[in-house]
Structures are given as C-alpha cells and as structure tokens.
Amino acid sequence: MDGVIILEILQQLANGLALGSAYALIALGYTMVYGIIQLINFAHGEFFMIGAYAGVLAIKAGLPLYAAFPAAITAGALISAGVEKIAYKPLRKKNSGRLAALITAIGISIFLQNVIFLIPGADLIGLGTKNPMGIEKYVFGSVEISGTKVYIFLISIILMIIFIYIVHFTKSGKAMRAVSADRDTAMLMGIDPDRIISFTFALGGALAGAAGLLFALDQNQVSNFMGLMPGLKAFIAAVIGGIGSIPRAMAGGLILGLMETLAVVLGFSQFKDAFAFIFLIIILILKPAGIFAMARKEKV
Amino acid sequence: MYQANITLNELQDLKSDFELLKTEELSIHFGGLKAVDGVSFDLIHREILGIIGPNGAGKTTLFNLFSGVYAPLSGRIFFEGKAIHGLKPNLINERGIARTFQNIRLFSDLSVLDNIRIVMQHRADYGLRHLLFNTEKYRMQEDEILRKSREFLKIFGLEIKHDITAKNLSYGEQKRLEIARALATEPKLLLLDEPAAGMNTAEKEGQIELIKWIMLNFDISIILIDHDMPFVMNLCPRIIVLDYGKIISMGPPGKIKKDPEVIKAYLGEESHA
Amino acid sequence: MSLVFLENITAIAGIMIILAVSLNLINGITGMLSLGHYAFFGIGGYFGAFMTVQVHKLGIVNGVTGLPIFLMIIILSGLAASLAGLVISGPSLRLKGDYLAIATLGFNEILKIIIENLDFLGGPKGYSIYSELGNRPPLFRSGITWIYLFVVISIFVITRIMKSVHGRNFLSIREDEIAAEAMGINVAKFKILAFLVGSFLAGTAGVLFVMYDKFYANPRDFGFIEGIPVLLMIVLGGLGSTTGAVLGAVTLTLLLQLLKLIPGISNQPVLVYAMLLVIMMILRPAGFMNRKELSDLEIVKKIRARISGIIKK
C-alpha cells in the first residue's frame, strides 16, 4: 500500500517536473528577451507553437525523433529572429516606447495563431500512433509511470545545460550578457547590439521550439492555440523567478509546474489555470521583483 | 531678470527664529549600504541651506526622505513641529514641502500651462455634480486656477510659452518651469535638487539671484543640493557637508572651506574619480 | 445590405464606443496598461442577464415597469463591474507598465475561469435568458436607443471630467507618477477612480450587449483575447484621445463587419486586425488623433470662432 502511494507521488512528481521543465524552457526565452530589450514578448508562446508544428510535421513525414528536434529548434529560432527583424526592430529604431512594443507583440501573437487557420486542416494535427514517445510506460504493480514525462524532463535538462553552456562560454553568449547588463558600454566595447538582440531572439525561439515539440509529443497533437496558455504560464514562471535572471526563470518554471500538478492532484484541475494567475498576482503584489529578489525602488 | 540684491550676511540676518524643519537621527539603509546615517539638523524659516558632498554621499536620498519617497528606517522628521516621516509624498506636499528633481520630471507631454494647472488642484473642491453640469462654482474655481496659473507663468517668464509642450522647452526653461510648478503648490519649504546642473557660469549667477529672489518673494525656506562648491558658497549662508550618509561638517561657507574633514572627503573623491 | 445588418453594425459600434472610451480613460489618459477590460464587460453582461431573469421570475415586469427596471439593471450591472474595478485597482497601486498588464490579464482569465465553473450561471455553456425563462424572451431589451443613450453618457462624462482638476490629475499620473505625487496629487485615489469609472461604463456596455438580441451571456465572449480589438481601437484612434477612441471604435467595427462579407477571409477578421495592429504600431504609433481631441483641431476652432461671430452679430 505504501509502495503504491510512493509510486503515485513519483508519477505526480514526474508530471510536475515534466510540465515545469517545459515551462522553464519557454520562460528562458521570455527572460532573456526581457533582460536585453525590456519587452514582454507576448508572441513567444507562438514560437513554441510554430516549433511544435515543424517537429510534428517532420515526424509525420517519417523523420526520426532526433531529426524532428532540430526541425522544431530551427523553426522556433527562425520565426523568433524573423519577428524581431520585421516588427520589433523598426519600433526600437523609432523609439516608440514600451506600450507600442507590447501591443505589437500581442498583434504578432494573434496573427501567428490565426495564420495557421488559412491552411485547411492545419488547426489541429494529431500524431496518432506515429508518436515515437507516447507508448512507453513503466509499470510498477498497479501504478504506471509514463515514459514521456521522464523523457520530457531529461531532454529539457539536457537542453538547459546546452543553453547554459552557450550563454556562459561562447562569444555570442558573453556578448549577450554584456548587452543585457549595460547596452551602452557593450557598444563601446565593439559589440553590435542589433546582432546580439537577433541572437537572443533566435536562442529563445530555439528553446521554445524544442519545448513545443516536447509538449506536442506529450499531448500527441498540435493546434494553433497551443502556445497561448503555456506561453502565459511560462511568462508567469519567469516573473515568479524574477524576470531577467536565467537560473531563476528555470526555478520559476519548475515551481509553477509542480504547483499546477499539485492543484490537479488535490482535485482542482478545472482551476489550474486560475491558480497560476492568482499565484502571479500575489507574487507581483508582494514581491514585484520575483520571489528570490530583494526589494528595489525606482530611482528618483 | 530676478535681482535680489542681497548679500549673504543680509540673508543670514533675515532668518526668523521659527524652526521649520527638524530631523533627528535620520537613517535609511539599502541592502547593507547606509545611504543616510544618523542625520540631525534644524532649519529655520526663511533660510537657504545648502547640502553638498561627494557622489553617493546620500544627498538625494535625504531629499527623498523629506519628500516622502522613502520612509526612514529610524529617526524622525518634524515639519512645523509635527512628525511627517513615513507620510505619503502627496500628504507631505500638502503640509508644505515641494521639490524639484535631479533629472527634471515635468509632465512632459502636456502644455506648460497644464504643468502648472495640474498642481493647482488643491484650489478646487467642486464635486462631480458641479463639473458635469458646468455650475457657477465649477466655472469660478476653474477660472481662478487658470488666472493663478498664468500669473505664475508670468512671474517665471514662461507666459508666452504657455501653449508649448513642456518637453519642447529649452533645458533652462524646463528647470524654471519645474521650480515654478513646485512653487505653485504653495510650499513653505522648497527642495531644489541640483538647480545649477548643466548651466554655464553666467547662468549660474542668474540662478543664484533667482533662488534668493524666490526666498524673499515667496517668504519660504529653501534647501538645495549641488555639486558646484562656488555656487553653493555664494548662495547659502549655512552649508551641510554629507559623506557616506553622515554629516561631517556644518556651518557658514567660510568654516566649511577650511574644514579638514571636508577637504579630505573631496580630495578622497578626486583621487579615485 | 439589409436594414437588420445595418442596425446590428450600428449597435455593435455603439457598444464598442462605450468600451473604447472607458478603456481609454484607464489606459490612454491615466496611463495604466490594463488588459483586463473584458472582465468588467463580462461581469456587467452576466450580472444584467442574471438580474433580468430574477425580475422576470418575481413577476414584477410589465409594460409600465419594464423601462425603469431595465435602467436600474443597467446601472446595477455597471456598479457590479466597478466593484471588480475596485478589486483590480488594488494591484494597480503597486504595479506598473508591463507588470500591471499581466496582472490585469490574469485577473480577466481568473474571472472567466470562475464564471465557467459557476453552475447557476450555466458553467462553460453560458447563461441563456431564454432557457432560464422557459424559452421566452425577456419583456425588455436593449436596442439602438438604449445603447446610444449610454454612448452619449460615456462620452459626456469623460469629456467633462477631462475639463476638470480630476481629469488633469489622471493625466499627471500618466505623465509622471512620482512627480505627480510629490506635487500633492493623491495618485492612489485617482488610479482607483479611473478604474471605477472605466469599469462602470464597461459594465453597462456588457449588459447592453447581452440584452441586445442574443439574451445570452457566454464566457467565451469575455476573455482577454476577445478584448484585444478594443485595445486596437484606442491605439488606432490615438491613446489618450476620447475623440480617437470613438473614431477607432467606429472604424474598426465597420472594418471587421465588412470583412465578414468578403468570402475567403470571412472567418479570419482576427488575422486582418492583428496585422493592422502591427502595421499601425510600426507606421504611426500615435494613432489618428495623436492625443488631440476634436476641440483641439484647428478647423474645429475656426468653425467655432465663426459660429460665435455669427451669433454675436
């Protein structure tokens, strides 16, 4: 009996960590972009969705999983960098202000969600039995632990390690952190901020694309609105952690994933989205700079 | 334009003995950094007090404590004998303290006139009914605000620019408008954060006369912060020197100039600047 | 184009004007970026629908009492929405810019989820006045007259407020909150006031919308995504200008309704407005009116001067 409870807890833990690590992947993109141009990139959830489509279509075309991931990552990176070039960059050059940028981001988000509708039958694509992940289950007596959840968690961790490597040990990663810390000084040091901003968007989009494919494999389908909620949740995760910080965004993602799973376990599954928002509002009011941050006031 | 024609000594004699502002052991910390540390001093009615000190000495933080942007961690502030520490900025302004900002903070997308009109809000007490139905009371109070605002603009030589968006004024005009706006709230104490910043020598002299003139004509006290030693020395009969949040010297310019503590603080800054 | 179609467009435009003008008070004039306006719209709609059913069940509605009862319901629905406005104005005192945007968006979604889980309001299916009344329509309904009565009230109230100290206080918060507070303006009070007035008007729009012809409150009509067109309207018109909000509401309503007539994109008006939004932000972020009002335009000033000249003669 105790064994069953422990396994049940393990299963829920796996669910929470899988969900949380996917949120963390998306949250990284939000937090990086915010760190570098102080924009809440509402369209980020759509990069996640586009990545998922690319990956799922690759699988449907008969490609193996290890080829589907690069497809999702490339699609996410391209759409993210592309949107930056077409929409955000002109706004930045004209110094249009944060409101204009935020509204543009919302516009892009809605546009991308709906542009998929133009392709007949594309609004919902199921993977069916072609899902290379969906079938495996580890059975322990009467309890099953889904292999997908474990894979999602492991793959997310691997991606985050690669990501941390890029941010800390490559030239572009270092330049990105420099621009984030102080754009003017970075420019004086010969860093081209435009190139670095593109790089940041591409990197964030790549992570979102990969997370999208993971999500699609878990759900066994893709749909044009699939980016909306995970996108908002990941943003919440980034805020919970304290937006602008990479390790905190990851922690925020995991916390949110675990909390949401807990809400489901306790029997409030229909309120799980509301929980995330309530949590967000409480955090914003009590600790506007994130749960790990110290209070800071605007400079007068 | 504004000639006060008054020397430092005469200014010194003008002070009444009425104590306007008093601080006791005022302190505030930011994450371990003691920005203001045990500051106590008094300010008399009709006094111009200068606060100087190296960068990061806590001058602006002190202003933020007086104007309610921060509440002190410990210590007390009394204004006209009543405690004001921890009050919200708008309530402190109602008690009679107004300020300007180091980086000018105008209502920059609004007209010059509206910048003044906004802060005259305390002159109106009509309610929703009056404004909706354009009553006599509403019209009288609005007319009065408009008249008073124009009067203020005239005093500060900005009347012809009343229709211009504030952000399109020259730097000097913006500084003047900010002072005019602060005075339009009818303060008894005016806090000026770097009133001479970004000015050349001639403009600084003009600014000295303007500030003296304001003190005399509005019959108020002024505390000002500036980096420019000669500017402060020529304007303020009494000066406080802050370093690392503490008062290291206080007194007339002659005393401050010779104080070895002050020289040390400034030389210290020069050497690592 | 049939008469019914024209009437519908006119009605929708009116409701959109109320929503845009009231959102503009919060976002454009007071400068608080709220993405939760449809929460107020929805509360007004649901409250109005529920009250309508209750008064019918009480049997107090007849030919004579219908009009005053409906007016009461509209006002009460506005008040119910402004109660929510009071709740959301709490966070607005601590949060700024993007953070407030997310908190208000979250508030909108929380409310939608709660309504979807309230059985007595029909849950996710929505609340139908018809079926609650045993498949009979209610004895009163909103229409062009009711809607435009409130359009006029909304525009009048906000225009008058903007000609007063209160209106200028709202503007000062948008311009520089810290300076406003230092100059004696009770920033907290006026932020709350902006939300109270804005949410009240959005609440009246909600009940007018539900009681127009569908007699049906659907949670899917009141999500934050559904509210994005209103944001577009005020941006298109020029944030901060009431005249702009009206222009934006009318233009966009016409555009969206006309797009529905074009085969091919008829299901995709959202796509078109999303594109428009982006293009507008890139090309002219100041909108049609660039913060000016009708009375600020040179031509209007000239016409006014001429008219007053004629009158004096």
mmCIF file of N, CA, C and O in Angstrom, chain C residues 175-206:
data_model
loop_
_atom_site.group_PDB
_atom_site.id
_atom_site.type_symbol
_atom_site.label_atom_id
_atom_site.label_comp_id
_atom_site.label_asym_id
_atom_site.label_seq_id
_atom_site.Cartn_x
_atom_site.Cartn_y
_atom_site.Cartn_z
ATOM 1 N N GLU C 175 1.735 60.983 -17.038
ATOM 2 C CA GLU C 175 2.961 61.689 -17.412
ATOM 3 C C GLU C 175 4.121 61.349 -16.491
ATOM 4 O O GLU C 175 5.217 61.068 -16.953
ATOM 5 N N ASP C 176 3.909 61.421 -15.197
ATOM 6 C CA ASP C 176 4.984 61.107 -14.254
ATOM 7 C C ASP C 176 4.385 60.932 -12.868
ATOM 8 O O ASP C 176 4.093 61.900 -12.175
ATOM 9 N N GLU C 177 4.239 59.668 -12.513
ATOM 10 C CA GLU C 177 3.582 59.337 -11.259
ATOM 11 C C GLU C 177 4.326 59.922 -10.057
ATOM 12 O O GLU C 177 3.714 60.442 -9.122
ATOM 13 N N ILE C 178 5.651 59.812 -10.092
ATOM 14 C CA ILE C 178 6.439 60.252 -8.937
ATOM 15 C C ILE C 178 6.339 61.763 -8.767
ATOM 16 O O ILE C 178 6.131 62.271 -7.665
ATOM 17 N N ALA C 179 6.447 62.477 -9.892
ATOM 18 C CA ALA C 179 6.317 63.929 -9.822
ATOM 19 C C ALA C 179 4.912 64.308 -9.364
ATOM 20 O O ALA C 179 4.744 65.206 -8.532
ATOM 21 N N ALA C 180 3.901 63.618 -9.878
ATOM 22 C CA ALA C 180 2.521 63.944 -9.511
ATOM 23 C C ALA C 180 2.329 63.814 -8.010
ATOM 24 O O ALA C 180 1.765 64.697 -7.362
ATOM 25 N N GLU C 181 2.835 62.729 -7.469
ATOM 26 C CA GLU C 181 2.669 62.502 -6.036
ATOM 27 C C GLU C 181 3.428 63.562 -5.231
ATOM 28 O O GLU C 181 2.918 64.073 -4.237
ATOM 29 N N ALA C 182 4.626 63.898 -5.709
ATOM 30 C CA ALA C 182 5.419 64.904 -5.000
ATOM 31 C C ALA C 182 4.752 66.280 -5.066
ATOM 32 O O ALA C 182 5.009 67.135 -4.237
ATOM 33 N N MET C 183 3.895 66.490 -6.071
ATOM 34 C CA MET C 183 3.221 67.777 -6.217
ATOM 35 C C MET C 183 1.841 67.758 -5.548
ATOM 36 O O MET C 183 0.979 68.577 -5.857
ATOM 37 N N GLY C 184 1.615 66.793 -4.680
ATOM 38 C CA GLY C 184 0.408 66.804 -3.863
ATOM 39 C C GLY C 184 -0.786 66.060 -4.423
ATOM 40 O O GLY C 184 -1.874 66.117 -3.855
ATOM 41 N N ILE C 185 -0.598 65.368 -5.552
ATOM 42 C CA ILE C 185 -1.740 64.655 -6.124
ATOM 43 C C ILE C 185 -1.850 63.274 -5.502
ATOM 44 O O ILE C 185 -0.861 62.542 -5.408
ATOM 45 N N ASN C 186 -3.048 62.939 -5.068
ATOM 46 C CA ASN C 186 -3.283 61.648 -4.439
ATOM 47 C C ASN C 186 -3.381 60.585 -5.536
ATOM 48 O O ASN C 186 -4.461 60.261 -6.019
ATOM 49 N N VAL C 187 -2.230 60.086 -5.927
ATOM 50 C CA VAL C 187 -2.144 59.187 -7.078
ATOM 51 C C VAL C 187 -3.010 57.941 -6.867
ATOM 52 O O VAL C 187 -3.747 57.529 -7.766
ATOM 53 N N ALA C 188 -2.946 57.373 -5.670
ATOM 54 C CA ALA C 188 -3.717 56.155 -5.395
ATOM 55 C C ALA C 188 -5.202 56.401 -5.631
ATOM 56 O O ALA C 188 -5.880 55.628 -6.310
ATOM 57 N N LYS C 189 -5.700 57.525 -5.102
ATOM 58 C CA LYS C 189 -7.127 57.830 -5.224
ATOM 59 C C LYS C 189 -7.543 57.929 -6.694
ATOM 60 O O LYS C 189 -8.586 57.399 -7.094
ATOM 61 N N PHE C 190 -6.713 58.587 -7.494
ATOM 62 C CA PHE C 190 -7.125 58.799 -8.875
ATOM 63 C C PHE C 190 -6.936 57.562 -9.747
ATOM 64 O O PHE C 190 -7.647 57.383 -10.735
ATOM 65 N N LYS C 191 -6.001 56.698 -9.365
ATOM 66 C CA LYS C 191 -5.910 55.413 -10.070
ATOM 67 C C LYS C 191 -7.171 54.595 -9.814
ATOM 68 O O LYS C 191 -7.753 54.015 -10.732
ATOM 69 N N ILE C 192 -7.595 54.570 -8.556
ATOM 70 C CA ILE C 192 -8.808 53.822 -8.209
ATOM 71 C C ILE C 192 -10.000 54.428 -8.943
ATOM 72 O O ILE C 192 -10.819 53.714 -9.520
ATOM 73 N N LEU C 193 -10.061 55.768 -8.945
ATOM 74 C CA LEU C 193 -11.180 56.449 -9.588
ATOM 75 C C LEU C 193 -11.250 56.122 -11.079
ATOM 76 O O LEU C 193 -12.329 55.874 -11.626
ATOM 77 N N ALA C 194 -10.078 56.095 -11.738
ATOM 78 C CA ALA C 194 -10.062 55.782 -13.176
ATOM 79 C C ALA C 194 -10.615 54.378 -13.400
ATOM 80 O O ALA C 194 -11.411 54.153 -14.319
ATOM 81 N N PHE C 195 -10.202 53.440 -12.556
ATOM 82 C CA PHE C 195 -10.716 52.082 -12.710
ATOM 83 C C PHE C 195 -12.214 52.015 -12.403
ATOM 84 O O PHE C 195 -12.959 51.298 -13.075
ATOM 85 N N LEU C 196 -12.652 52.768 -11.386
ATOM 86 C CA LEU C 196 -14.076 52.726 -11.031
ATOM 87 C C LEU C 196 -14.941 53.235 -12.179
ATOM 88 O O LEU C 196 -15.913 52.577 -12.574
ATOM 89 N N VAL C 197 -14.572 54.384 -12.725
ATOM 90 C CA VAL C 197 -15.381 54.957 -13.815
ATOM 91 C C VAL C 197 -15.294 54.063 -15.051
ATOM 92 O O VAL C 197 -16.315 53.724 -15.671
ATOM 93 N N GLY C 198 -14.064 53.656 -15.405
ATOM 94 C CA GLY C 198 -13.862 52.825 -16.595
ATOM 95 C C GLY C 198 -14.622 51.509 -16.502
ATOM 96 O O GLY C 198 -15.290 51.093 -17.454
ATOM 97 N N SER C 199 -14.562 50.854 -15.340
ATOM 98 C CA SER C 199 -15.214 49.554 -15.214
ATOM 99 C C SER C 199 -16.733 49.714 -15.159
ATOM 100 O O SER C 199 -17.463 48.880 -15.682
ATOM 101 N N PHE C 200 -17.190 50.805 -14.565
ATOM 102 C CA PHE C 200 -18.643 51.045 -14.541
ATOM 103 C C PHE C 200 -19.185 51.117 -15.974
ATOM 104 O O PHE C 200 -20.149 50.437 -16.322
ATOM 105 N N LEU C 201 -18.529 51.919 -16.793
ATOM 106 C CA LEU C 201 -19.013 52.084 -18.170
ATOM 107 C C LEU C 201 -18.905 50.771 -18.944
ATOM 108 O O LEU C 201 -19.819 50.406 -19.696
ATOM 109 N N ALA C 202 -17.805 50.031 -18.737
ATOM 110 C CA ALA C 202 -17.664 48.751 -19.428
ATOM 111 C C ALA C 202 -18.757 47.785 -18.976
ATOM 112 O O ALA C 202 -19.275 46.992 -19.778
ATOM 113 N N GLY C 203 -19.135 47.864 -17.703
ATOM 114 C CA GLY C 203 -20.215 47.014 -17.190
ATOM 115 C C GLY C 203 -21.547 47.323 -17.861
ATOM 116 O O GLY C 203 -22.292 46.417 -18.245
ATOM 117 N N THR C 204 -21.830 48.623 -18.052
ATOM 118 C CA THR C 204 -23.082 48.966 -18.746
ATOM 119 C C THR C 204 -23.040 48.451 -20.189
ATOM 120 O O THR C 204 -24.037 47.950 -20.698
ATOM 121 N N ALA C 205 -21.852 48.542 -20.803
ATOM 122 C CA ALA C 205 -21.732 48.016 -22.169
ATOM 123 C C ALA C 205 -22.043 46.521 -22.169
ATOM 124 O O ALA C 205 -22.681 45.998 -23.093
ATOM 125 N N GLY C 206 -21.601 45.820 -21.118
ATOM 126 C CA GLY C 206 -21.829 44.377 -21.028
ATOM 127 C C GLY C 206 -23.302 44.028 -21.020
ATOM 128 O O GLY C 206 -23.755 43.165 -21.780
#
